[in-house]
Amino acid sequence: GENVEQHPSTLSVQEGDSAVIKCTYSDSASNYFPWYKQELGKGPQLIIDIRSNVGEKKDQRIAVTLNKTAKHFSLHITETQPEDSAVYFCAASSPFYNTDKLIFGTGTRLQVFP
Amino acid sequence: SAVISQKPSRDICQRGTSLTIQCQVDSQVTMMFWYRQQPGQSLTLIATANQGSEATYESGFVIDKFPISRPNLTFSTLTVSNMSPEDSSIYLCSVLPGGETQYFGPGTRLLVL
């Protein structure tokens, strides 16, 4: 089945710097890739997603890039702020196994220091 | 999107007992999911709960341990049965209102002593 790897597991940056989190997936048929942010004591919140027919998507300070050939996708956060501190999860869904089933990466704990 | 609530938000239980977690969504949705998130870990799908049919469980999860009800299109329950300390986790429900995007509830934080 699908397997999603995520790196790094922890990331510390200074406020204003950029942060990049990378994920790789194993199933070339996967076609939907969401990113979730989970703050302490809360459920995961969708922050951005991308579909396989698009190479890049941007929403203000957040962007996601997808390389289908290499089977990896990345989250880019620019001008980081302390409120960006959270755990970020990538995920992938494969129409081959189940269009609605998400396979999650292991998570990245991002700390933004003022 | 969808607004999802869960009850209880947290609980401390004794081993051997059972806890039922409720998930309520503000709109009718066909597909609901239950996940487990062990401390410091990622999300693992327990089962898919569609209204009008039996829940579909993932490998490693069984109905006797995690019975699920889905009586209508806005509500579901997950019961954690005969609990042990290994069941201490965050339990999350999510919904798929349409398309591909899943929305998550705030979670139920369970500690089993």
Tab-separated table of C-alpha atoms in Angstrom:
chain	number	residue	atom	x	y	z
A	1	GLY	CA	0.000	0.000	0.000
A	2	GLU	CA	0.839	3.665	0.088
A	3	ASN	CA	3.655	4.817	2.362
A	4	VAL	CA	4.440	8.443	3.162
A	5	GLU	CA	7.736	9.550	4.651
A	6	GLN	CA	8.209	13.020	6.121
A	7	HIS	CA	11.354	14.982	7.019
A	8	PRO	CA	12.573	16.536	9.187
A	9	SER	CA	10.886	15.359	12.368
A	10	THR	CA	11.739	18.643	14.105
A	11	LEU	CA	12.585	22.041	12.668
A	12	SER	CA	13.585	25.197	14.506
A	13	VAL	CA	13.763	28.543	12.739
A	14	GLN	CA	14.100	32.177	13.654
A	15	GLU	CA	11.092	34.387	13.156
A	16	GLY	CA	11.089	35.759	9.624
A	17	ASP	CA	13.052	32.856	8.166
A	18	SER	CA	11.598	30.260	5.797
A	19	ALA	CA	10.725	26.674	6.696
A	20	VAL	CA	10.581	23.720	4.324
A	21	ILE	CA	9.109	20.305	5.088
A	22	LYS	CA	9.450	17.443	2.629
A	23	CYS	CA	7.418	14.299	2.031
A	24	THR	CA	7.840	11.366	-0.300
A	25	TYR	CA	5.202	8.842	-1.296
A	26	SER	CA	5.420	5.373	-2.759
A	27	ASP	CA	2.284	4.960	-4.893
A	28	SER	CA	2.597	6.691	-8.246
A	29	ALA	CA	-1.205	6.599	-8.565
A	30	SER	CA	-1.665	8.946	-5.588
A	31	ASN	CA	-3.263	12.142	-6.786
A	32	TYR	CA	-4.230	14.257	-3.780
A	33	PHE	CA	-1.817	15.695	-1.205
A	34	PRO	CA	-3.092	17.767	1.732
A	35	TRP	CA	-1.101	19.396	4.498
A	36	TYR	CA	-2.454	19.716	8.032
A	37	LYS	CA	-1.364	21.873	10.956
A	38	GLN	CA	-1.995	20.594	14.454
A	39	GLU	CA	-1.629	22.966	17.352
A	40	LEU	CA	-1.283	21.703	20.891
A	41	GLY	CA	-4.574	20.362	22.202
A	42	LYS	CA	-6.381	20.718	18.876
A	43	GLY	CA	-7.338	18.596	15.918
A	44	PRO	CA	-5.492	18.819	12.580
A	45	GLN	CA	-6.495	21.748	10.383
A	46	LEU	CA	-6.096	21.739	6.614
A	47	ILE	CA	-3.774	24.543	5.545
A	48	ILE	CA	-3.209	23.780	1.871
A	49	ASP	CA	-3.612	20.938	-0.592
A	50	ILE	CA	-2.506	20.089	-4.101
A	51	ARG	CA	-3.689	17.714	-6.768
A	52	SER	CA	-1.494	15.770	-9.136
A	53	ASN	CA	-2.391	17.865	-12.164
A	54	VAL	CA	-0.761	20.922	-10.553
A	55	GLY	CA	2.925	21.479	-9.822
A	56	GLU	CA	2.667	24.324	-7.338
A	57	LYS	CA	0.056	26.104	-5.267
A	58	LYS	CA	0.414	29.171	-3.094
A	59	ASP	CA	-1.721	30.774	-0.407
A	60	GLN	CA	-0.166	33.900	1.098
A	61	ARG	CA	2.908	32.750	3.066
A	62	ILE	CA	2.309	29.064	2.411
A	63	ALA	CA	3.143	27.151	-0.754
A	64	VAL	CA	3.223	23.510	-1.758
A	65	THR	CA	5.202	22.016	-4.621
A	66	LEU	CA	4.729	18.609	-6.178
A	67	ASN	CA	7.195	16.566	-8.212
A	68	LYS	CA	5.277	13.603	-9.602
A	69	THR	CA	8.298	12.072	-11.278
A	70	ALA	CA	10.275	11.964	-8.054
A	71	LYS	CA	7.124	11.285	-5.990
A	72	HIS	CA	7.741	14.012	-3.491
A	73	PHE	CA	5.993	17.147	-2.348
A	74	SER	CA	7.065	19.948	-0.058
A	75	LEU	CA	5.537	22.606	2.171
A	76	HIS	CA	7.152	26.029	2.156
A	77	ILE	CA	6.382	28.641	4.800
A	78	THR	CA	7.914	32.066	4.276
A	79	GLU	CA	8.303	34.895	6.797
A	80	THR	CA	7.613	32.528	9.665
A	81	GLN	CA	5.876	33.819	12.767
A	82	PRO	CA	5.695	32.380	16.293
A	83	GLU	CA	2.075	31.376	15.656
A	84	ASP	CA	3.321	29.035	12.921
A	85	SER	CA	4.750	26.838	15.687
A	86	ALA	CA	2.865	23.531	15.528
A	87	VAL	CA	3.105	19.983	14.217
A	88	TYR	CA	2.626	19.681	10.472
A	89	PHE	CA	1.466	16.507	8.738
A	90	CYS	CA	1.529	15.692	5.055
A	91	ALA	CA	-0.796	13.075	3.599
A	92	ALA	CA	-1.545	11.309	0.336
A	93	SER	CA	-4.542	9.525	-1.077
A	94	SER	CA	-4.503	6.897	-3.754
A	95	PRO	CA	-7.426	6.179	-6.056
A	96	PHE	CA	-6.148	2.676	-6.512
A	97	TYR	CA	-6.687	1.673	-2.907
A	98	ASN	CA	-9.389	4.076	-1.788
A	99	THR	CA	-9.914	7.577	-3.001
A	100	ASP	CA	-11.095	8.732	0.410
A	101	LYS	CA	-8.397	7.153	2.524
A	102	LEU	CA	-5.536	9.392	3.615
A	103	ILE	CA	-2.127	8.046	4.523
A	104	PHE	CA	-0.290	10.437	6.825
A	105	GLY	CA	3.372	11.218	7.213
A	106	THR	CA	5.026	11.022	10.611
A	107	GLY	CA	4.808	14.746	11.321
A	108	THR	CA	7.211	17.674	11.697
A	109	ARG	CA	7.346	19.739	14.851
A	110	LEU	CA	8.086	23.320	13.795
A	111	GLN	CA	9.296	25.828	16.377
A	112	VAL	CA	9.587	29.479	15.422
A	113	PHE	CA	11.650	31.507	17.861
A	114	PRO	CA	10.986	35.244	18.189
B	1	SER	CA	-15.962	22.920	5.101
B	2	ALA	CA	-17.608	21.435	8.201
B	3	VAL	CA	-17.765	22.207	11.904
B	4	ILE	CA	-17.193	19.134	14.017
B	5	SER	CA	-17.542	18.667	17.750
B	6	GLN	CA	-16.493	15.760	19.917
B	7	LYS	CA	-17.527	14.694	23.395
B	8	PRO	CA	-15.878	14.261	25.782
B	9	SER	CA	-12.898	16.476	25.054
B	10	ARG	CA	-10.822	14.442	27.499
B	11	ASP	CA	-11.255	11.680	30.043
B	12	ILE	CA	-9.335	9.595	32.519
B	13	CYS	CA	-10.555	6.009	32.756
B	14	GLN	CA	-9.730	2.871	34.656
B	15	ARG	CA	-8.484	-0.188	32.851
B	16	GLY	CA	-11.157	-2.693	31.967
B	17	THR	CA	-13.847	-0.062	31.459
B	18	SER	CA	-15.288	1.294	28.200
B	19	LEU	CA	-15.685	4.830	26.888
B	20	THR	CA	-17.979	6.046	24.136
B	21	ILE	CA	-16.863	9.073	22.147
B	22	GLN	CA	-19.385	11.149	20.248
B	23	CYS	CA	-18.811	13.034	17.013
B	24	GLN	CA	-21.317	15.609	15.758
B	25	VAL	CA	-21.056	17.510	12.478
B	26	ASP	CA	-23.030	20.595	11.475
B	27	SER	CA	-24.064	19.261	8.051
B	28	GLN	CA	-25.045	15.953	6.544
B	29	VAL	CA	-22.061	13.943	5.363
B	30	THR	CA	-21.888	10.472	3.921
B	31	MET	CA	-18.399	9.572	5.016
B	32	MET	CA	-16.999	9.812	8.524
B	33	PHE	CA	-13.728	8.442	9.789
B	34	TRP	CA	-12.223	7.592	13.155
B	35	TYR	CA	-8.496	7.963	13.784
B	36	ARG	CA	-6.173	7.223	16.648
B	37	GLN	CA	-3.167	9.402	17.427
B	38	GLN	CA	-0.876	7.893	20.004
B	39	PRO	CA	1.262	10.307	22.051
B	40	GLY	CA	3.696	12.150	19.812
B	41	GLN	CA	2.731	10.048	16.810
B	42	SER	CA	0.929	10.439	13.501
B	43	LEU	CA	-2.684	9.662	12.693
B	44	THR	CA	-3.770	6.078	12.111
B	45	LEU	CA	-7.144	5.294	10.586
B	46	ILE	CA	-9.261	3.003	12.732
B	47	ALA	CA	-12.355	2.691	10.556
B	48	THR	CA	-14.614	4.319	8.008
B	49	ALA	CA	-18.210	4.825	9.131
B	50	ASN	CA	-20.824	5.310	6.444
B	51	GLN	CA	-24.454	5.796	7.328
B	52	GLY	CA	-26.569	2.766	6.576
B	53	SER	CA	-23.745	0.250	6.437
B	54	GLU	CA	-21.352	-1.522	8.756
B	55	ALA	CA	-18.145	0.278	9.565
B	56	THR	CA	-15.068	-0.808	7.630
B	57	TYR	CA	-12.087	-1.460	9.903
B	58	GLU	CA	-8.427	-1.112	9.027
B	59	SER	CA	-5.892	-3.839	9.632
B	60	GLY	CA	-5.135	-4.140	13.321
B	61	PHE	CA	-8.497	-2.800	14.509
B	62	VAL	CA	-11.506	-4.988	15.282
B	63	ILE	CA	-15.167	-4.309	15.914
B	64	ASP	CA	-15.184	-5.979	19.327
B	65	LYS	CA	-12.581	-3.510	20.588
B	66	PHE	CA	-13.801	-0.411	18.711
B	67	PRO	CA	-17.522	-0.711	17.981
B	68	ILE	CA	-18.853	2.164	15.907
B	69	SER	CA	-22.354	3.452	15.376
B	70	ARG	CA	-23.550	5.750	12.611
B	71	PRO	CA	-27.272	6.310	13.172
B	72	ASN	CA	-27.626	9.312	10.840
B	73	LEU	CA	-25.721	11.610	8.515
B	74	THR	CA	-24.552	14.037	11.229
B	75	PHE	CA	-23.525	11.786	14.115
B	76	SER	CA	-21.290	8.855	14.980
B	77	THR	CA	-19.910	7.185	18.080
B	78	LEU	CA	-16.746	5.212	18.722
B	79	THR	CA	-16.488	3.010	21.789
B	80	VAL	CA	-13.135	1.979	23.182
B	81	SER	CA	-13.868	-1.288	24.978
B	82	ASN	CA	-12.108	-3.076	27.806
B	83	MET	CA	-9.486	-0.366	27.946
B	84	SER	CA	-5.837	-0.825	28.833
B	85	PRO	CA	-3.109	1.812	29.280
B	86	GLU	CA	-2.053	1.152	25.651
B	87	ASP	CA	-5.353	2.706	24.567
B	88	SER	CA	-4.239	6.086	25.915
B	89	SER	CA	-4.375	8.264	22.809
B	90	ILE	CA	-6.145	11.082	21.085
B	91	TYR	CA	-9.178	9.849	19.169
B	92	LEU	CA	-10.225	11.997	16.229
B	93	CYS	CA	-13.203	11.903	13.955
B	94	SER	CA	-13.145	13.422	10.505
B	95	VAL	CA	-15.663	13.966	7.740
B	96	LEU	CA	-15.607	14.144	3.980
B	97	PRO	CA	-18.338	16.628	3.013
B	98	GLY	CA	-17.630	16.281	-0.689
B	99	GLY	CA	-14.600	16.113	-2.917
B	100	GLU	CA	-11.317	15.040	-1.364
B	101	THR	CA	-10.825	17.253	1.673
B	102	GLN	CA	-11.210	15.750	5.125
B	103	TYR	CA	-12.022	17.969	8.098
B	104	PHE	CA	-11.144	16.926	11.623
B	105	GLY	CA	-12.784	17.361	14.965
B	106	PRO	CA	-10.883	18.680	18.002
B	107	GLY	CA	-10.175	15.207	19.328
B	108	THR	CA	-10.833	13.290	22.548
B	109	ARG	CA	-7.823	12.883	24.809
B	110	LEU	CA	-8.017	9.592	26.658
B	111	LEU	CA	-5.803	8.488	29.515
B	112	VAL	CA	-6.226	4.957	30.825
B	113	LEU	CA	-4.814	4.175	34.240
